């Protein structure tokens, strides 16, 4: 007989035969998709060389492959998120051409959220007996599992050390807080990365920013066109488009770089300057 032997369907059938006495209490599903969406981690950071020491405390836990799950200010981390990202870590380790091409000890997991995940942390500590340590302001290390884990509470991070991460929230106050934010941004307003962050913060704090705009000439100048569009249409499509374009450009630059394209080649393909490519890659 020609053709490959269909072992998997046979195994599925054999299972149903062996468990026939209990079939009324069981549901069998063949080749069940474990996820409704393709598996996709928010960020992965690959550290080269392995022994490089990262200065920021959030990077002290990093090894070679570092998977990061981020929740927006409107969302929060759940127990299910913990198991989902653990699964991502296991899949990332196993989805290689060679066995143990990526060693488990080379992988770390980072969970980042504006809100403290009380139920998730309690589950890790009480049910899984993992050790939780406050490593730095807003940074917790979790030890005892398959992978080293850290949880970042972005709103609690040090403003001095993590200014932009700390401001990725929706409760900024007009006056000193937003005014200082604008002043810190002004020197970086030509940077695509800073534009992406700033636009998200502005959108998330639109009401307070509007109040500040009436008093702050710098904000009028920096976002004159975007505010005008918002006033005319009552929406913020211009800002959304800027964020999307900035993110897509960054992804494209990193993708081309990983494929071995030079800075000059990337600049030509993306229609930006060499300096902008170098800034994104840094």
Short mmCIF file of C-alpha atoms in Angstrom, two decimals:
data_model
loop_
_atom_site.label_atom_id
_atom_site.label_comp_id
_atom_site.label_asym_id
_atom_site.label_seq_id
_atom_site.Cartn_x
_atom_site.Cartn_y
_atom_site.Cartn_z
CA UNK A 1 0.00 0.00 0.00
CA UNK A 2 1.27 3.40 -0.99
CA UNK A 3 1.17 6.62 1.03
CA UNK A 4 2.12 7.49 4.60
CA UNK A 5 0.49 5.66 7.50
CA UNK A 6 -2.11 7.83 9.24
CA UNK A 7 -0.99 7.18 12.78
CA UNK A 8 -2.65 10.21 14.39
CA UNK A 9 -6.23 9.45 13.28
CA UNK A 10 -5.65 5.85 14.33
CA UNK A 11 -4.48 6.98 17.75
CA UNK A 12 -7.57 9.19 18.08
CA UNK A 13 -9.80 6.25 17.24
CA UNK A 14 -7.93 3.90 19.58
CA UNK A 15 -8.38 6.34 22.46
CA UNK A 16 -12.14 6.31 21.92
CA UNK A 17 -12.13 2.50 21.84
CA UNK A 18 -10.16 2.19 25.06
CA UNK A 19 -12.33 4.74 26.87
CA UNK A 20 -15.64 3.54 25.43
CA UNK A 21 -16.98 2.59 28.85
CA UNK A 22 -16.68 6.22 29.93
CA UNK A 23 -17.68 7.81 26.63
CA UNK A 24 -20.86 9.33 28.04
CA UNK A 25 -18.76 11.50 30.35
CA UNK A 26 -16.09 12.46 27.81
CA UNK A 27 -15.87 14.79 24.82
CA UNK A 28 -13.35 13.88 22.15
CA UNK A 29 -11.97 16.52 19.76
CA UNK A 30 -9.37 15.75 17.12
CA UNK A 31 -6.71 18.33 16.22
CA UNK A 32 -8.28 20.94 18.46
CA UNK A 33 -6.83 24.44 18.02
CA UNK A 34 -5.46 25.53 21.38
CA UNK A 35 -5.78 29.23 20.57
CA UNK A 36 -8.36 31.28 18.67
CA UNK A 37 -5.56 33.59 17.54
CA UNK A 38 -2.01 32.87 16.37
CA UNK A 39 0.42 32.81 19.28
CA UNK A 40 2.10 36.21 19.44
CA UNK A 41 4.06 37.73 22.30
CA UNK A 42 3.99 41.52 22.62
CA UNK A 43 7.76 42.01 22.68
CA UNK A 44 10.85 39.83 22.56
CA UNK A 45 14.26 41.24 23.41
CA UNK A 46 17.31 39.21 22.41
CA UNK A 47 20.43 40.13 24.35
CA UNK A 48 23.80 39.98 22.63
CA UNK A 49 26.34 39.24 23.91
CA UNK A 50 25.00 36.97 26.66
CA UNK A 51 27.25 38.39 29.37
CA UNK A 52 26.35 42.02 28.65
CA UNK A 53 25.12 43.83 31.79
CA UNK A 54 22.02 45.96 31.24
CA UNK A 55 22.10 49.16 33.29
CA UNK A 56 18.37 49.59 33.98
CA UNK A 57 17.08 47.37 36.80
CA UNK A 58 14.31 45.94 34.63
CA UNK A 59 17.05 44.35 32.52
CA UNK A 60 18.97 42.74 35.38
CA UNK A 61 16.87 39.58 35.04
CA UNK A 62 17.38 39.38 31.27
CA UNK A 63 19.16 36.45 29.72
CA UNK A 64 19.47 35.74 25.99
CA UNK A 65 15.76 35.51 25.07
CA UNK A 66 13.34 37.74 26.95
CA UNK A 67 9.60 37.54 26.29
CA UNK A 68 7.42 40.46 27.44
CA UNK A 69 3.65 40.60 27.87
CA UNK A 70 2.18 44.11 28.19
CA UNK A 71 -1.29 45.16 29.33
CA UNK A 72 -2.61 48.62 28.44
CA UNK A 73 -3.92 50.95 31.18
CA UNK A 74 -7.48 49.78 30.39
CA UNK A 75 -6.54 46.13 30.96
CA UNK A 76 -4.98 44.06 33.72
CA UNK A 77 -3.06 40.82 34.12
CA UNK A 78 -5.00 37.70 35.06
CA UNK A 79 -4.12 34.17 36.16
CA UNK A 80 -4.90 33.03 32.62
CA UNK A 81 -2.34 35.52 31.28
CA UNK A 82 0.28 33.88 33.48
CA UNK A 83 -0.35 30.45 32.00
CA UNK A 84 -0.63 31.83 28.48
CA UNK A 85 2.79 33.47 28.65
CA UNK A 86 4.29 30.39 30.34
CA UNK A 87 3.01 28.47 27.33
CA UNK A 88 4.59 31.01 25.00
CA UNK A 89 7.91 30.47 26.74
CA UNK A 90 7.66 26.70 26.36
CA UNK A 91 6.62 26.97 22.72
CA UNK A 92 9.42 29.43 21.94
CA UNK A 93 11.93 26.98 23.41
CA UNK A 94 10.58 24.01 21.47
CA UNK A 95 9.86 25.61 18.08
CA UNK A 96 13.38 25.11 16.74
CA UNK A 97 15.09 22.90 14.18
CA UNK A 98 17.37 21.24 16.72
CA UNK A 99 16.59 19.77 20.13
CA UNK A 100 17.61 22.20 22.91
CA UNK A 101 18.76 24.78 20.35
CA UNK A 102 17.32 27.26 22.84
CA UNK A 103 17.94 26.20 26.41
CA UNK A 104 15.19 26.92 28.99
CA UNK A 105 17.64 28.75 31.22
CA UNK A 106 18.21 31.27 28.39
CA UNK A 107 14.57 32.44 28.53
CA UNK A 108 12.92 34.98 30.84
CA UNK A 109 9.33 36.20 31.07
CA UNK A 110 8.28 39.76 31.89
CA UNK A 111 4.71 40.83 32.69
CA UNK A 112 4.08 44.60 32.49
CA UNK A 113 0.90 46.33 33.61
CA UNK A 114 -0.26 49.61 35.13
CA UNK A 115 -2.21 47.69 37.76
CA UNK A 116 -0.90 45.32 40.42
CA UNK A 117 -2.14 41.80 39.53
CA UNK A 118 -3.18 40.68 43.02
CA UNK A 119 -4.94 37.47 42.03
CA UNK A 120 -2.15 36.40 39.67
CA UNK A 121 0.55 37.11 42.25
CA UNK A 122 -1.41 35.34 45.01
CA UNK A 123 -1.87 32.29 42.77
CA UNK A 124 1.84 32.13 41.97
CA UNK A 125 2.76 32.40 45.63
CA UNK A 126 0.10 30.30 47.39
CA UNK A 127 -0.80 27.68 44.79
CA UNK A 128 2.45 27.31 42.86
CA UNK A 129 4.76 28.11 45.81
CA UNK A 130 6.86 30.53 43.77
CA UNK A 131 9.02 33.04 45.62
CA UNK A 132 8.16 36.71 45.05
CA UNK A 133 10.75 39.39 45.84
CA UNK A 134 10.47 43.17 45.55
CA UNK A 135 13.59 43.85 43.47
CA UNK A 136 13.14 47.58 42.84
CA UNK A 137 10.37 50.17 42.94
CA UNK A 138 7.58 48.67 40.84
CA UNK A 139 9.64 45.58 39.93
CA UNK A 140 9.03 42.11 41.38
CA UNK A 141 11.10 38.98 40.70
CA UNK A 142 9.46 35.55 40.80
CA UNK A 143 11.69 32.52 41.30
CA UNK A 144 11.14 28.78 41.49
CA UNK A 145 9.47 28.16 38.13
CA UNK A 146 10.66 26.91 34.75
CA UNK A 147 11.76 30.40 33.71
CA UNK A 148 12.90 33.48 35.66
CA UNK A 149 9.93 35.88 35.80
CA UNK A 150 9.48 39.54 36.64
CA UNK A 151 6.40 41.71 37.01
CA UNK A 152 6.60 45.43 36.21
CA UNK A 153 3.96 47.74 37.67
CA UNK A 154 4.61 50.59 35.25
CA UNK A 155 2.80 53.32 37.19
CA UNK A 156 4.93 52.50 40.24
CA UNK A 157 8.27 52.55 38.46
CA UNK A 158 10.78 55.25 39.38
CA UNK A 159 9.99 58.47 37.49
CA UNK A 160 13.68 59.24 37.42
CA UNK A 161 14.76 55.93 35.86
CA UNK A 162 11.66 55.02 33.82
CA UNK A 163 10.07 58.35 32.96
CA UNK A 164 8.31 57.33 29.74
CA UNK A 165 7.17 53.89 30.88
CA UNK A 166 5.87 55.44 34.09
CA UNK A 167 3.81 57.97 32.14
CA UNK A 168 2.06 55.38 29.96
CA UNK A 169 -1.20 55.80 31.86
CA UNK A 170 -4.49 57.66 31.73
CA UNK A 171 -4.51 59.67 34.96
CA UNK A 172 -1.99 62.43 34.32
CA UNK A 173 -2.93 65.82 35.76
CA UNK A 174 -2.98 69.10 33.90
CA UNK A 175 -0.58 71.70 35.17
CA UNK A 176 2.77 70.51 36.46
CA UNK A 177 2.64 66.86 35.36
CA UNK A 178 1.58 67.39 31.75
CA UNK A 179 3.61 70.58 31.42
CA UNK A 180 6.76 68.74 32.52
CA UNK A 181 5.92 65.93 30.12
CA UNK A 182 5.78 68.39 27.24
CA UNK A 183 9.06 69.98 28.26
CA UNK A 184 10.75 66.56 28.38
CA UNK A 185 9.35 65.67 24.97
CA UNK A 186 10.31 68.88 23.20
CA UNK A 187 13.96 67.92 22.86
CA UNK A 188 12.98 64.60 21.27
CA UNK A 189 10.06 65.62 19.07
CA UNK A 190 11.83 64.55 15.86
CA UNK A 191 12.27 60.99 17.13
CA UNK A 192 9.77 58.43 15.82
CA UNK A 193 10.00 56.46 19.07
CA UNK A 194 9.24 59.48 21.26
CA UNK A 195 6.44 60.53 18.91
CA UNK A 196 4.78 57.13 19.31
CA UNK A 197 4.96 57.26 23.10
CA UNK A 198 3.88 60.89 23.35
CA UNK A 199 0.91 60.48 21.05
CA UNK A 200 -0.36 57.50 23.06
CA UNK A 201 -0.05 59.50 26.29
CA UNK A 202 -1.85 62.48 24.75
CA UNK A 203 -4.69 60.28 23.55
CA UNK A 204 -4.97 58.58 26.92
CA UNK A 205 -5.14 61.93 28.74
CA UNK A 206 -7.09 63.92 26.16
CA UNK A 207 -9.31 65.88 28.52
CA UNK A 208 -6.46 67.02 30.75
CA UNK A 209 -4.30 67.78 27.73
CA UNK A 210 -7.05 69.94 26.25
CA UNK A 211 -7.14 71.94 29.47
CA UNK A 212 -3.37 72.33 29.35
CA UNK A 213 -3.45 73.33 25.69
CA UNK A 214 -5.37 76.49 26.50
CA UNK A 215 -2.53 77.62 28.75
CA UNK A 216 0.53 76.07 27.13
CA UNK A 217 1.97 77.57 23.96
CA UNK A 218 4.48 74.73 23.67
CA UNK A 219 1.70 72.14 23.41
CA UNK A 220 -0.12 74.23 20.80
CA UNK A 221 3.05 74.34 18.73
CA UNK A 222 3.98 70.69 19.08
CA UNK A 223 0.53 69.31 18.28
CA UNK A 224 -1.11 72.18 16.41
CA UNK A 225 -2.24 70.11 13.42
CA UNK A 226 -3.44 67.19 15.52
CA UNK A 227 -5.46 69.39 17.88
CA UNK A 228 -6.96 71.25 14.94
CA UNK A 229 -8.05 68.00 13.35
CA UNK A 230 -9.52 66.79 16.63
CA UNK A 231 -11.45 70.02 17.14
CA UNK A 232 -12.82 69.92 13.60
CA UNK A 233 -13.90 66.28 13.65
CA UNK A 234 -14.14 65.46 17.37
CA UNK A 235 -11.91 62.44 16.81
CA UNK A 236 -8.21 61.62 16.87
CA UNK A 237 -7.57 59.73 13.66
CA UNK A 238 -4.46 61.77 12.98
CA UNK A 239 -2.85 60.67 16.21
CA UNK A 240 -3.90 57.06 15.67
CA UNK A 241 -2.39 57.06 12.20
CA UNK A 242 0.87 58.48 13.56
CA UNK A 243 1.10 55.76 16.18
CA UNK A 244 0.37 53.00 13.66
CA UNK A 245 2.89 54.32 11.13
CA UNK A 246 5.57 54.71 13.79
CA UNK A 247 5.07 51.18 15.09
CA UNK A 248 5.00 49.65 11.62
CA UNK A 249 8.15 51.52 10.59
CA UNK A 250 9.97 50.34 13.71
CA UNK A 251 8.93 46.73 13.08
CA UNK A 252 10.08 46.97 9.46
CA UNK A 253 13.47 48.41 10.40
CA UNK A 254 14.13 45.66 12.96
CA UNK A 255 12.93 42.96 10.56
CA UNK A 256 15.26 44.14 7.79
CA UNK A 257 18.14 44.43 10.24
CA UNK A 258 17.62 40.83 11.43
CA UNK A 259 17.70 39.74 7.78
CA UNK A 260 21.17 41.23 7.41
CA UNK A 261 20.40 44.44 5.49
CA UNK A 262 22.80 47.32 6.08
CA UNK A 263 21.75 50.66 7.56
CA UNK A 264 22.00 52.26 4.11
CA UNK A 265 19.82 49.55 2.54
CA UNK A 266 17.21 49.82 5.29
CA UNK A 267 17.10 53.60 4.92
CA UNK A 268 16.55 53.25 1.18
CA UNK A 269 13.77 50.71 1.54
CA UNK A 270 11.96 52.62 4.30
CA UNK A 271 12.43 56.08 2.82
CA UNK A 272 14.11 57.52 5.90
CA UNK A 273 17.59 58.77 6.71
CA UNK A 274 20.50 56.64 7.96
CA UNK A 275 20.40 58.61 11.21
CA UNK A 276 16.75 57.66 11.79
CA UNK A 277 17.53 53.98 11.14
CA UNK A 278 20.42 54.07 13.62
CA UNK A 279 18.23 55.81 16.21
CA UNK A 280 15.54 53.11 15.94
CA UNK A 281 18.07 50.28 16.15
CA UNK A 282 19.67 51.82 19.23
#
